[in-house]
Each structure stands twice: as C-alpha cells, then as structure tokens.
mmCIF file of C-alpha atoms and ligand atoms in Angstrom:
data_model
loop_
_atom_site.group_PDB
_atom_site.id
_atom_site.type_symbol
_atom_site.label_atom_id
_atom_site.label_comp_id
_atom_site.label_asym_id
_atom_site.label_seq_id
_atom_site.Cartn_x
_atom_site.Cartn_y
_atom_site.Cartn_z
ATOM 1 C CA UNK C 31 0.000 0.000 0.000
ATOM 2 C CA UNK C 32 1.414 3.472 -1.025
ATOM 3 C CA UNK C 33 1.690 5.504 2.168
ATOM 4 C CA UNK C 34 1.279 9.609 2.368
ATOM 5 C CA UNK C 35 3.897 11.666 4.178
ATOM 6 C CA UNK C 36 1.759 12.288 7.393
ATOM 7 C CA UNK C 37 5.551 12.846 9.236
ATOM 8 C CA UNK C 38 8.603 15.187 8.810
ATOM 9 C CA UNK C 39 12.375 15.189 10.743
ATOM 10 C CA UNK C 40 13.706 18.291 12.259
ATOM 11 C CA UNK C 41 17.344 18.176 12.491
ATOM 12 C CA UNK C 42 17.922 20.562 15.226
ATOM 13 C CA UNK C 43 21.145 19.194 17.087
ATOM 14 C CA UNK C 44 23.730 21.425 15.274
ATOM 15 C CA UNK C 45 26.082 23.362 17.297
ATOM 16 C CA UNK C 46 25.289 26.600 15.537
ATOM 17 C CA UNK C 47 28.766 27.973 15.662
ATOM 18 C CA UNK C 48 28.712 30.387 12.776
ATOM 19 C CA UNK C 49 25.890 32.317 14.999
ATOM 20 C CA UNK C 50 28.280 32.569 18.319
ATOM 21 C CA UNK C 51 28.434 33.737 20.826
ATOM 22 C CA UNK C 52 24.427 34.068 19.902
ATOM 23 C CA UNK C 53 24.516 30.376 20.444
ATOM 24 C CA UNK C 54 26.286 29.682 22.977
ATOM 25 C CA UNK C 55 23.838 28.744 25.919
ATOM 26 C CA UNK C 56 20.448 28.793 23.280
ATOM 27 C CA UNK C 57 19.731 26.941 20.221
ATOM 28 C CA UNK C 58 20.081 28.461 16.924
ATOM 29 C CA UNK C 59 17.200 27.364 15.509
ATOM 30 C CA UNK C 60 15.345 30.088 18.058
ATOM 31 C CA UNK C 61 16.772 32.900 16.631
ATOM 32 C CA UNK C 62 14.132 34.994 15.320
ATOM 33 C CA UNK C 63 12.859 36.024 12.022
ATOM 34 C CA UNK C 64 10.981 39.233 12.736
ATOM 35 C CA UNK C 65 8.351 37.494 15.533
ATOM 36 C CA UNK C 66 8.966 34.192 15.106
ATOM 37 C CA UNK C 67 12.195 31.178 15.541
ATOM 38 C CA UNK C 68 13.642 29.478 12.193
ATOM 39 C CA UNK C 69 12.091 26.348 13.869
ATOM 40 C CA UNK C 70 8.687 27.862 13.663
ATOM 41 C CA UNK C 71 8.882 28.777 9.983
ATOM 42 C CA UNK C 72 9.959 25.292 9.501
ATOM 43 C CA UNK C 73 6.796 23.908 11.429
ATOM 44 C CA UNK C 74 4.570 25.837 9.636
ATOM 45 C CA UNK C 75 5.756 24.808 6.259
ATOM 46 C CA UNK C 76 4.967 21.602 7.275
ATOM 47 C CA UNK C 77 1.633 21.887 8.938
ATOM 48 C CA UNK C 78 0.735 23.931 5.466
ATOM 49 C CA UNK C 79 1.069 20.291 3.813
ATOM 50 C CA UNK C 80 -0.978 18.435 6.504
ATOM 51 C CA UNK C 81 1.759 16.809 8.307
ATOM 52 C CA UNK C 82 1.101 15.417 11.487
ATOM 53 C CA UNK C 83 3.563 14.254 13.393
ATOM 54 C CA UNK C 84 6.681 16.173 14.257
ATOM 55 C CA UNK C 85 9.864 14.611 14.900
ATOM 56 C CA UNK C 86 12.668 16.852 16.299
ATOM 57 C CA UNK C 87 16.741 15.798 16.899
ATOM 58 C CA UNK C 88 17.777 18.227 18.967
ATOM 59 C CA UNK C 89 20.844 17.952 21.736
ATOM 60 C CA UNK C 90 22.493 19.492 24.645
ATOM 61 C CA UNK C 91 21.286 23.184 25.193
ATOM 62 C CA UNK C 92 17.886 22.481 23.146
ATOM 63 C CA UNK C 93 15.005 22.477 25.794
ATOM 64 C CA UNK C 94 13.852 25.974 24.924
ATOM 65 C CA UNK C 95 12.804 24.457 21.298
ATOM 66 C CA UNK C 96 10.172 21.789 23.511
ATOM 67 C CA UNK C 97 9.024 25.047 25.582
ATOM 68 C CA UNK C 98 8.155 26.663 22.648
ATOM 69 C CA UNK C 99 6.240 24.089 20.976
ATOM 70 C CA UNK C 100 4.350 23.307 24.178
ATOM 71 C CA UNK C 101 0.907 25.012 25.806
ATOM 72 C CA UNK C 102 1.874 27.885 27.960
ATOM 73 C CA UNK C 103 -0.649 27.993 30.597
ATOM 74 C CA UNK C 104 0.047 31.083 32.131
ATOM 75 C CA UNK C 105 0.871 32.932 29.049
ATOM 76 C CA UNK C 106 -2.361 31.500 27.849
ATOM 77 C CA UNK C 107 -4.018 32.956 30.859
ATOM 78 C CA UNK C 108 -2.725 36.562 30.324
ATOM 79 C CA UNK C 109 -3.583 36.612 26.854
ATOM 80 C CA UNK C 110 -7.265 35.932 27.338
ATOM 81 C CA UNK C 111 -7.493 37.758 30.577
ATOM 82 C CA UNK C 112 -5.998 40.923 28.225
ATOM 83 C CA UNK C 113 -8.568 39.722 25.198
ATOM 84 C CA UNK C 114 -5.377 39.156 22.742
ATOM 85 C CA UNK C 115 -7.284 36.517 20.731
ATOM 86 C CA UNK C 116 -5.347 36.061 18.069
ATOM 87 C CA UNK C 117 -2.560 35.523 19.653
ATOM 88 C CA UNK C 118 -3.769 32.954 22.046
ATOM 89 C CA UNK C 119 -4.906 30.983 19.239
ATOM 90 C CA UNK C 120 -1.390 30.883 17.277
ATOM 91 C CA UNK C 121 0.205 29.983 20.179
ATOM 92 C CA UNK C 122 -2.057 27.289 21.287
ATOM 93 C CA UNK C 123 -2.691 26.271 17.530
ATOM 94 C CA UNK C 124 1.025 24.627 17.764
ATOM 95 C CA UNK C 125 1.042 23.130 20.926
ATOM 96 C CA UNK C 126 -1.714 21.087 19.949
ATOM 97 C CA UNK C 127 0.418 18.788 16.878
ATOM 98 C CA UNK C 128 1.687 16.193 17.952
ATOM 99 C CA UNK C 129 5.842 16.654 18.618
ATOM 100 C CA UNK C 130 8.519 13.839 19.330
ATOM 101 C CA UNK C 131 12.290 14.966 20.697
ATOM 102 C CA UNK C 132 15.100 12.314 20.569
ATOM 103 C CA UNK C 133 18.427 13.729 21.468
ATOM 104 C CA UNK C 134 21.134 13.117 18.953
ATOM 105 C CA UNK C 135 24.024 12.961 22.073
ATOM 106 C CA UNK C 136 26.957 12.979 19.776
ATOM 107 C CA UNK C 137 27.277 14.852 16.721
ATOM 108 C CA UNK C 138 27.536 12.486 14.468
ATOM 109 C CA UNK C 139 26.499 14.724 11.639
ATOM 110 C CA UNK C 140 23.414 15.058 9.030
ATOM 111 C CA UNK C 141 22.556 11.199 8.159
ATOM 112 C CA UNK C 142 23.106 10.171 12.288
ATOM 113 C CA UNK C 143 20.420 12.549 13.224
ATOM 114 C CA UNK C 144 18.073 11.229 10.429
ATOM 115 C CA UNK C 145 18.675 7.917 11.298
ATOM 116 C CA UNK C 146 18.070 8.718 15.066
ATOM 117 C CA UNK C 147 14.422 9.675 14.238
ATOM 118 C CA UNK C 148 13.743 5.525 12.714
ATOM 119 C CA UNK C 149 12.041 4.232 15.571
ATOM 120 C CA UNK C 150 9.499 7.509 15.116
ATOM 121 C CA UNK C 151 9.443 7.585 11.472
ATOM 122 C CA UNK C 152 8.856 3.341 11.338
ATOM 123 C CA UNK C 153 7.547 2.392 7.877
ATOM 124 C CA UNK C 154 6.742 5.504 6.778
ATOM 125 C CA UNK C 155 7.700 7.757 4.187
ATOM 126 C CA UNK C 156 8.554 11.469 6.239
ATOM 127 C CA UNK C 157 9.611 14.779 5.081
ATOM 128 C CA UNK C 158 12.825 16.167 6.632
ATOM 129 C CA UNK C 159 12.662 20.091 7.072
ATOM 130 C CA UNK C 160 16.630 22.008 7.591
ATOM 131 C CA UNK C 161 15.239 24.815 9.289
ATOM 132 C CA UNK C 162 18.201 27.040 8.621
ATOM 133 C CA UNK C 163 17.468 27.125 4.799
ATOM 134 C CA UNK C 164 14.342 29.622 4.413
ATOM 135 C CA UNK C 165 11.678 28.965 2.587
ATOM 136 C CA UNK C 166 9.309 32.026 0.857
ATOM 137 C CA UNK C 167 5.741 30.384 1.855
ATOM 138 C CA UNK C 168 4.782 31.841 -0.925
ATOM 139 C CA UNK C 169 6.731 29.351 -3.291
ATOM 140 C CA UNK C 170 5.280 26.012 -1.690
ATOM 141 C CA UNK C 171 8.541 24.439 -1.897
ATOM 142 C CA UNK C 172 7.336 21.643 0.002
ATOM 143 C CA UNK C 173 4.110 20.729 -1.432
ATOM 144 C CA UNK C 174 5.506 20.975 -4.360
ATOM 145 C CA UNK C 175 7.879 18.391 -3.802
ATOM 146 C CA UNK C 176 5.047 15.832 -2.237
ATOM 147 C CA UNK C 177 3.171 16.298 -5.506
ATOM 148 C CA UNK C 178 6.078 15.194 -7.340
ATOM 149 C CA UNK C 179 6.339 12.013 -4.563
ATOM 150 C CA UNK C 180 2.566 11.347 -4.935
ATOM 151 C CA UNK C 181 3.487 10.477 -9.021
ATOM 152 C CA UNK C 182 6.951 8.670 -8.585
ATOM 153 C CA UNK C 183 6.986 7.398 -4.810
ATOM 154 C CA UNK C 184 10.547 7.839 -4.568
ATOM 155 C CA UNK C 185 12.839 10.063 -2.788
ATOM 156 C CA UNK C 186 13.398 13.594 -3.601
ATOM 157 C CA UNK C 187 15.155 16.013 -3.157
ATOM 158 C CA UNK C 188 15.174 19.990 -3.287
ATOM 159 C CA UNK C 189 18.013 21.568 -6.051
ATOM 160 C CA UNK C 190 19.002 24.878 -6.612
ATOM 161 C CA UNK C 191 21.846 26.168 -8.716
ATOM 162 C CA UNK C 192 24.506 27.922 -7.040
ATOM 163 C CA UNK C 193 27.050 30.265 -7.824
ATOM 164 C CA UNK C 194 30.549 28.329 -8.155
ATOM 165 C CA UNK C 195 32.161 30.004 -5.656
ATOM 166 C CA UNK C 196 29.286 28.480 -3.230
ATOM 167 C CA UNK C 197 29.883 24.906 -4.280
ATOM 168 C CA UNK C 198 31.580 23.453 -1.625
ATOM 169 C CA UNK C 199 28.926 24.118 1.063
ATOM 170 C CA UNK C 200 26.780 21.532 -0.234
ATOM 171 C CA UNK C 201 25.922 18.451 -1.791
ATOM 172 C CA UNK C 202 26.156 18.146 -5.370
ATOM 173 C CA UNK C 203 24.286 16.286 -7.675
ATOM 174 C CA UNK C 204 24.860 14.859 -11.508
ATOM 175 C CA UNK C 205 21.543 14.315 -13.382
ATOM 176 C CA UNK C 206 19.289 14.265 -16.382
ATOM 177 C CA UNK C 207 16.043 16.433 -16.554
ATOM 178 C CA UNK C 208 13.076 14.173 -17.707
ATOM 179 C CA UNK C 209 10.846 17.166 -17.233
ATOM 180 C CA UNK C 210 10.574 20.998 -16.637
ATOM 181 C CA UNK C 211 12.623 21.243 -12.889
ATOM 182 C CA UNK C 212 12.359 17.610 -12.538
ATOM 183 C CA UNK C 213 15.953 15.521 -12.765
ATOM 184 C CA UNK C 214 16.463 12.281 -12.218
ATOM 185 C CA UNK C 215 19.575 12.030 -10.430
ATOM 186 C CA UNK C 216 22.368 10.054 -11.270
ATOM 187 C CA UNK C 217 25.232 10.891 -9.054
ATOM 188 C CA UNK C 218 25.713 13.019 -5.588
ATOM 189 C CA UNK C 219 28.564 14.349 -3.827
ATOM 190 C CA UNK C 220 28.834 15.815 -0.843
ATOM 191 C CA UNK C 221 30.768 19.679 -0.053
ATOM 192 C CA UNK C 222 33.093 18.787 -3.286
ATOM 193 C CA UNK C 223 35.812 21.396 -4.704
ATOM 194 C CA UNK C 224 34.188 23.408 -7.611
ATOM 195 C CA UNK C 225 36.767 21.710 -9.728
ATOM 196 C CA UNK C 226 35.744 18.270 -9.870
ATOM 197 C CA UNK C 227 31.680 18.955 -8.726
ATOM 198 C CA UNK C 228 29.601 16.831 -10.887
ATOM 199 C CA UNK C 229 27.092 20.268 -11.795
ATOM 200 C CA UNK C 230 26.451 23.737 -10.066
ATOM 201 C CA UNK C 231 22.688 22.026 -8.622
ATOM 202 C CA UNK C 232 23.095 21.723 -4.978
ATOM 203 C CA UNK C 233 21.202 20.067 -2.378
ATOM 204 C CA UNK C 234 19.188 22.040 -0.284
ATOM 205 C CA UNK C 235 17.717 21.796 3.341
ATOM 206 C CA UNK C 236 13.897 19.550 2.022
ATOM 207 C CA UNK C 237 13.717 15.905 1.408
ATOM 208 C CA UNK C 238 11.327 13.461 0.892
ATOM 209 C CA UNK C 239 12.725 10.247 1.996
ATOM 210 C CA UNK C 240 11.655 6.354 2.132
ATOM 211 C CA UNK C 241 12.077 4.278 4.708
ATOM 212 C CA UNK C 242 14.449 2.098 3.034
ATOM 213 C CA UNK C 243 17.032 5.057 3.234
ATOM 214 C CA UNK C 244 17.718 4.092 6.802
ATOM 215 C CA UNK C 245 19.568 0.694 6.022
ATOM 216 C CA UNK C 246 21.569 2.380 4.133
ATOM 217 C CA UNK C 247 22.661 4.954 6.504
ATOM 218 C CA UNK C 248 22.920 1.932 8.943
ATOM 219 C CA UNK C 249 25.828 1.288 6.746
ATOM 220 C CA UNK C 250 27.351 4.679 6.084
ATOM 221 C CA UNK C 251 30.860 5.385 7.093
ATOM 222 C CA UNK C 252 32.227 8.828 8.150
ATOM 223 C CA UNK C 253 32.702 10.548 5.349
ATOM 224 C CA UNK C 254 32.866 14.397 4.577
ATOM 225 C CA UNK C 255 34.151 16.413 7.860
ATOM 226 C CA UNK C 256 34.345 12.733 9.450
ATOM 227 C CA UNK C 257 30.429 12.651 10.013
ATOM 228 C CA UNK C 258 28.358 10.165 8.389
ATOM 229 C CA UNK C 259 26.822 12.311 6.005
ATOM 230 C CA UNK C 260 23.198 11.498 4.038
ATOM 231 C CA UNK C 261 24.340 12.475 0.515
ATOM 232 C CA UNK C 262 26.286 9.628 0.880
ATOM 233 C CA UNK C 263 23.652 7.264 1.752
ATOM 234 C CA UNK C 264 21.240 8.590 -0.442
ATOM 235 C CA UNK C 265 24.272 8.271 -3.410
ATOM 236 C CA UNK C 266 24.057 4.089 -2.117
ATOM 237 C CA UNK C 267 20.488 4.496 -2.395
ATOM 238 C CA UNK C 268 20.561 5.285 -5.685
ATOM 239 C CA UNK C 269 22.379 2.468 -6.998
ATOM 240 C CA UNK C 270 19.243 0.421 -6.100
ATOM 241 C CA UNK C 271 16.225 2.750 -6.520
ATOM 242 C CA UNK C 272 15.373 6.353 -8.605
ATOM 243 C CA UNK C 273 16.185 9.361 -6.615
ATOM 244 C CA UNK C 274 14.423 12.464 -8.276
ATOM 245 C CA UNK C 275 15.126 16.035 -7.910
ATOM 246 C CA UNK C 276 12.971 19.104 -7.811
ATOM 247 C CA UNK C 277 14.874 22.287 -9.213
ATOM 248 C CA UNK C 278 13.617 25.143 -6.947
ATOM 249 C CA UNK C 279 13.875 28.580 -8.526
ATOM 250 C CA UNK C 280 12.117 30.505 -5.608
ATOM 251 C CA UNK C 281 13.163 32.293 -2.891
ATOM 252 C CA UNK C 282 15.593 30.630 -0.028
ATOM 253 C CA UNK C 283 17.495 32.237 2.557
ATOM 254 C CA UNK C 284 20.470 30.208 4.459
ATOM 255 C CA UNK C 285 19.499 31.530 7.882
ATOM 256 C CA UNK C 286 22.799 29.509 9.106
ATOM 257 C CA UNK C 287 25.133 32.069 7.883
ATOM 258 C CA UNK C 288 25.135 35.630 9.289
ATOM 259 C CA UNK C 289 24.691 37.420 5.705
ATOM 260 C CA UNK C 290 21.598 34.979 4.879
ATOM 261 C CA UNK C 291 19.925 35.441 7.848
ATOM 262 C CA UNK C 292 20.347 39.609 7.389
ATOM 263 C CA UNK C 293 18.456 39.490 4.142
ATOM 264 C CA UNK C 294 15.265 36.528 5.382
ATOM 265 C CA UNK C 295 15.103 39.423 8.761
ATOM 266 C CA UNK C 296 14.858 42.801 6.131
ATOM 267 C CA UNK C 297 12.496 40.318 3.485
ATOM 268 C CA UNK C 298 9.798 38.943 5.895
ATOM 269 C CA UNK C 299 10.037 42.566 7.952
ATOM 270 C CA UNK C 300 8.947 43.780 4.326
ATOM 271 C CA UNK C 301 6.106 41.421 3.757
ATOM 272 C CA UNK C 302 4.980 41.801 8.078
ATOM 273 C CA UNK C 303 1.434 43.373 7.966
ATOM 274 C CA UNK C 304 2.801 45.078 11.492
ATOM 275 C CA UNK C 305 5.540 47.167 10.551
ATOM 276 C CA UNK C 306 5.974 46.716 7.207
ATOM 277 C CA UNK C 307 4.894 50.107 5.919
ATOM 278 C CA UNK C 308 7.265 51.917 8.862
ATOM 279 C CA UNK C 309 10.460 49.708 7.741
ATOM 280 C CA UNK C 310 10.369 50.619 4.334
ATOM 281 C CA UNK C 311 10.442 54.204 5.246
ATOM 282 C CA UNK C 312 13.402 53.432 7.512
ATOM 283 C CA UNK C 313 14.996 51.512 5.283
ATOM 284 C CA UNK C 314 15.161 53.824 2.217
ATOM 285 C CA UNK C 315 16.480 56.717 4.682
ATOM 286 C CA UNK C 316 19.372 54.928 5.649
ATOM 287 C CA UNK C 317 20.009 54.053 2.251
ATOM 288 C CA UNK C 318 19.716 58.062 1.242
ATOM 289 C CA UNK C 319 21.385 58.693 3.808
ATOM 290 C CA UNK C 320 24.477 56.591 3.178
ATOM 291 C CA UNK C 321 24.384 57.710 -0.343
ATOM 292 C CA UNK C 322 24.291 61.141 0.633
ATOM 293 C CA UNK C 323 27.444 60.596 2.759
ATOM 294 C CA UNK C 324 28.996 59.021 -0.547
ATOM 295 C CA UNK C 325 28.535 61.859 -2.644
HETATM 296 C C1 G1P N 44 23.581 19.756 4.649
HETATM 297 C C2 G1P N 44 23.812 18.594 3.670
HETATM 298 C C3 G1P N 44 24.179 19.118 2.292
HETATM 299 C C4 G1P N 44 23.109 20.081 1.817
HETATM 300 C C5 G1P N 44 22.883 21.198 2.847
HETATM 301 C C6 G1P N 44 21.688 22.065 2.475
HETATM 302 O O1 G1P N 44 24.808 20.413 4.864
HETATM 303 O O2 G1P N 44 24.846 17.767 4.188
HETATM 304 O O3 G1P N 44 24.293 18.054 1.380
HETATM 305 O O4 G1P N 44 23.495 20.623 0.565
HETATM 306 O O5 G1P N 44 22.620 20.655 4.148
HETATM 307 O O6 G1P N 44 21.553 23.157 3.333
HETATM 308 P P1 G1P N 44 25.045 21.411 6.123
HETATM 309 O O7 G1P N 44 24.481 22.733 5.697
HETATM 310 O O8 G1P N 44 24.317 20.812 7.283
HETATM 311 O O9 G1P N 44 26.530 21.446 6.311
#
C-alpha cells in the first residue's frame, strides 16, 4: 500500500557555531525572524502540507525548542485575561500537533540525526525540514515536492543552482532532466571542490525520503568532515532505486550564515502586515542617507 507523508524530521542538534556567541547557551534554531524562531517557519511549512507528526533531533542546550512548541498555561491565561485573541490561538494552535524529541548525544552529523528519528518515522515515508534554509511560503517548496512524490513514490530532493564560488557548502548532484525542474539524479557528492563537482545544482535543506534510506545509513561510514553524512547514503540508495530532484527557482534564505539570515530578517520585515509600511520608510532613509554621505 502506497503511504502519504503524514511525518517530517527536524534536524535541530547542530552546534550553531557560525551564529556565536548568539549560540552559545540557546539553540540556533530560536533565533528569530521578525516574531517568530527558524524552527517555527519550519513547522509551519509543514503543517501547510498536513503533516502530522513532528519529529525533532535536537541535543544538549535544546530544551527551549520543547518550551516553545508546548501550551503555555500562564501565558495562555494573560492573553485571554488581556482579550489578545489572536494571539492565544497561534500559540495554542502549535502546541496542539503532535511533537517527538530524541536527542542526537553525539554529533555524528546530518545522516546520524536522520537515522536517530527511525524508531518515530517506522515504515513511513517522512519529510525532513533544515530549518536554517528559508523557505518564501509563498513558493510552496514543500508541497511541491510531495506532488512530485505522490506520481513517482521515490525520494526527492530539493536543487538549486549555485554560484561556483558556493559549491563546496553543499551536496552536489549529476543528473538528467526528464521534465521541466524535474531531474532524475544520477550521481551526488557531498561539499566537493568546484573543480571536480559533478554540476552547479546543490542540495538544499527539504527531502522526501523512504524508509528504506535508513539501512543504508545503517551502513554509512564517516565521510565528509568525518560525520556520516546522508548524501552519501542517499548516493548508495541510488544504486538500487530512482532518486528524483525538484529544481527550486524561488526564494531561499540560508538563515545559518550571518549574511543569509540579514536578508530573510529585512524580506519577511517587508512582507509583516505590522511594521511593514514603517520599515520601508526606515529603510530607504538609511540608504539616502548613506548615499548622501557618498557623494
Ligand atoms: C547539509 C547537507 C548538504 C546540503 C545542505 C543544504 O549540509 O549535508 O548536502 O546541501 O545541508 O543546506 P550542512 O548545511 O548541514 O553542512
């Protein structure tokens, strides 16, 4: 029987180092866009494709990502006793999916916390959700991809090109387009040198797997960085069944580097019904303002 994806994998255990000292004693992941934690966007992009069950890897220093998933009872109180509606109901709206948290415990890298979540995920297909690669929700990335799982049942994966000079912070795939932004993938390599990369499409942070990609990563040795890495299980995987590839040409922000995150903060403040109108202003005097210092 063909299953849907009712679950999606949160990989959440990273040590966030490119955001210290930020990061030191709180997870990366709740740094804030605007009003709201990278984890949250992630959650939502989800729950916008029905998904269910949330599975989170988190690790040492993490609890405040369970707190914020979770009801709030005196918060909730204080809301309603203030007649903030709205905001009672977002809040609560979250704590009521249902959320698992298995701690990672050694960082192991990528393809260790995926295959931490297998006695959650069983014998199900799940998606798994990067939360420090921003998604416009305009652009659906996700739902996109599950409509291209609901016709081939495989695994697939989200592309984008990438400037060469970006290369080596991903995985890299080889592969043939059979249709408009849809590849079949032939080949994968993980954080190679722009020299010998197989193409300028890069992985990024959305994947629909299968179950059967956990044997493999059962078997996966340390590779890239000495952590067992899932481009190089899924590349395993591939031998034996059709990995597909969705070529994303919307908007995506790497909220893991300083310079990414900069740009998703000034974008969503843009497009925030609450001070939208008043940043813009701001915005365009500092930029007169600099120019007039220029000239
Ligand atoms: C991970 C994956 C890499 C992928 C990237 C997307 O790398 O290992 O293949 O291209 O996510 O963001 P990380 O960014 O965790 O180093």
């Amino acid at each position: 029987m063909i299953k849907t994806v009712r679950k999606a994998v949160f990989p959440a255990a990273g040590l966030g180092t490119r955001f210290l000292p930020a990061t030191k004693a709180s997870p990366k992941e709740m740094l804030p866009i605007v009003d709201k934690p990278l984890i949250q966007y992630a959650v939502e992009e989800a729950e916008r494709c029905n998904i269910k069950e949330f599975i989170m890897i988190t690790g040492k220093s993490k609890r405040t990502i369970e707190d914020h998933f979770d009801y709030a009872w005196e918060l909730e109180e204080n809301l309603k006793s203030k007649g903030k509606q709205a905001m009672l109901e977002e809040i609560r709206r979250l704590a009521q999916h249902q959320f698992a948290y298995i701690r990672q415990g050694v960082p192991l890298g990528l393809g260790h916390a995926i295959l931490c979540s297998k006695p959650f995920v069983k014998e199900e297909p799940f998606a798994v959700i990067l939360s420090d690669d921003i998604i416009d929700p305009e652009d659906n990335l996700l739902e996109k991809m599950l409509n291209i799982y609901d016709k081939y049942h495989a695994t697939i994966l989200a592309l984008e090109r990438v400037p060469k000079a970006e290369i080596h912070r991903y995985g890299i795939i080889a592969g043939e387009e059979i249709k408009k932004n849809v590849f079949k993938i032939t080949d994968m390599v993980e954080k190679p040198k722009p020299s010998s990369a197989p193409s300028d499409i890069a992985i990024i942070g959305r994947y629909i797997l299968t179950p059967d990609i956990f044997s493999f990563l059962e078997q996966t040795q340390p590779g890239k960085g000495g952590e067992i890495q899932l481009t190089d299980a899924l590349k395993s995987l591939l031998n034996k069944k059709p990995v597909y590839g969705y070529l994303f040409e919307g908007k995506r922000y790497d909220a893991g580097d300083k310079l990414g995150y900069l740009k998703a903060t000034v974008e969503f403040a843009l497009k925030n019904q609450a001070v939208k109108d008043e940043f813009r202003e701001y915005l365009l005097s500092v930029i007169i303002s600099k120019l007039n210092k220029e000239s």
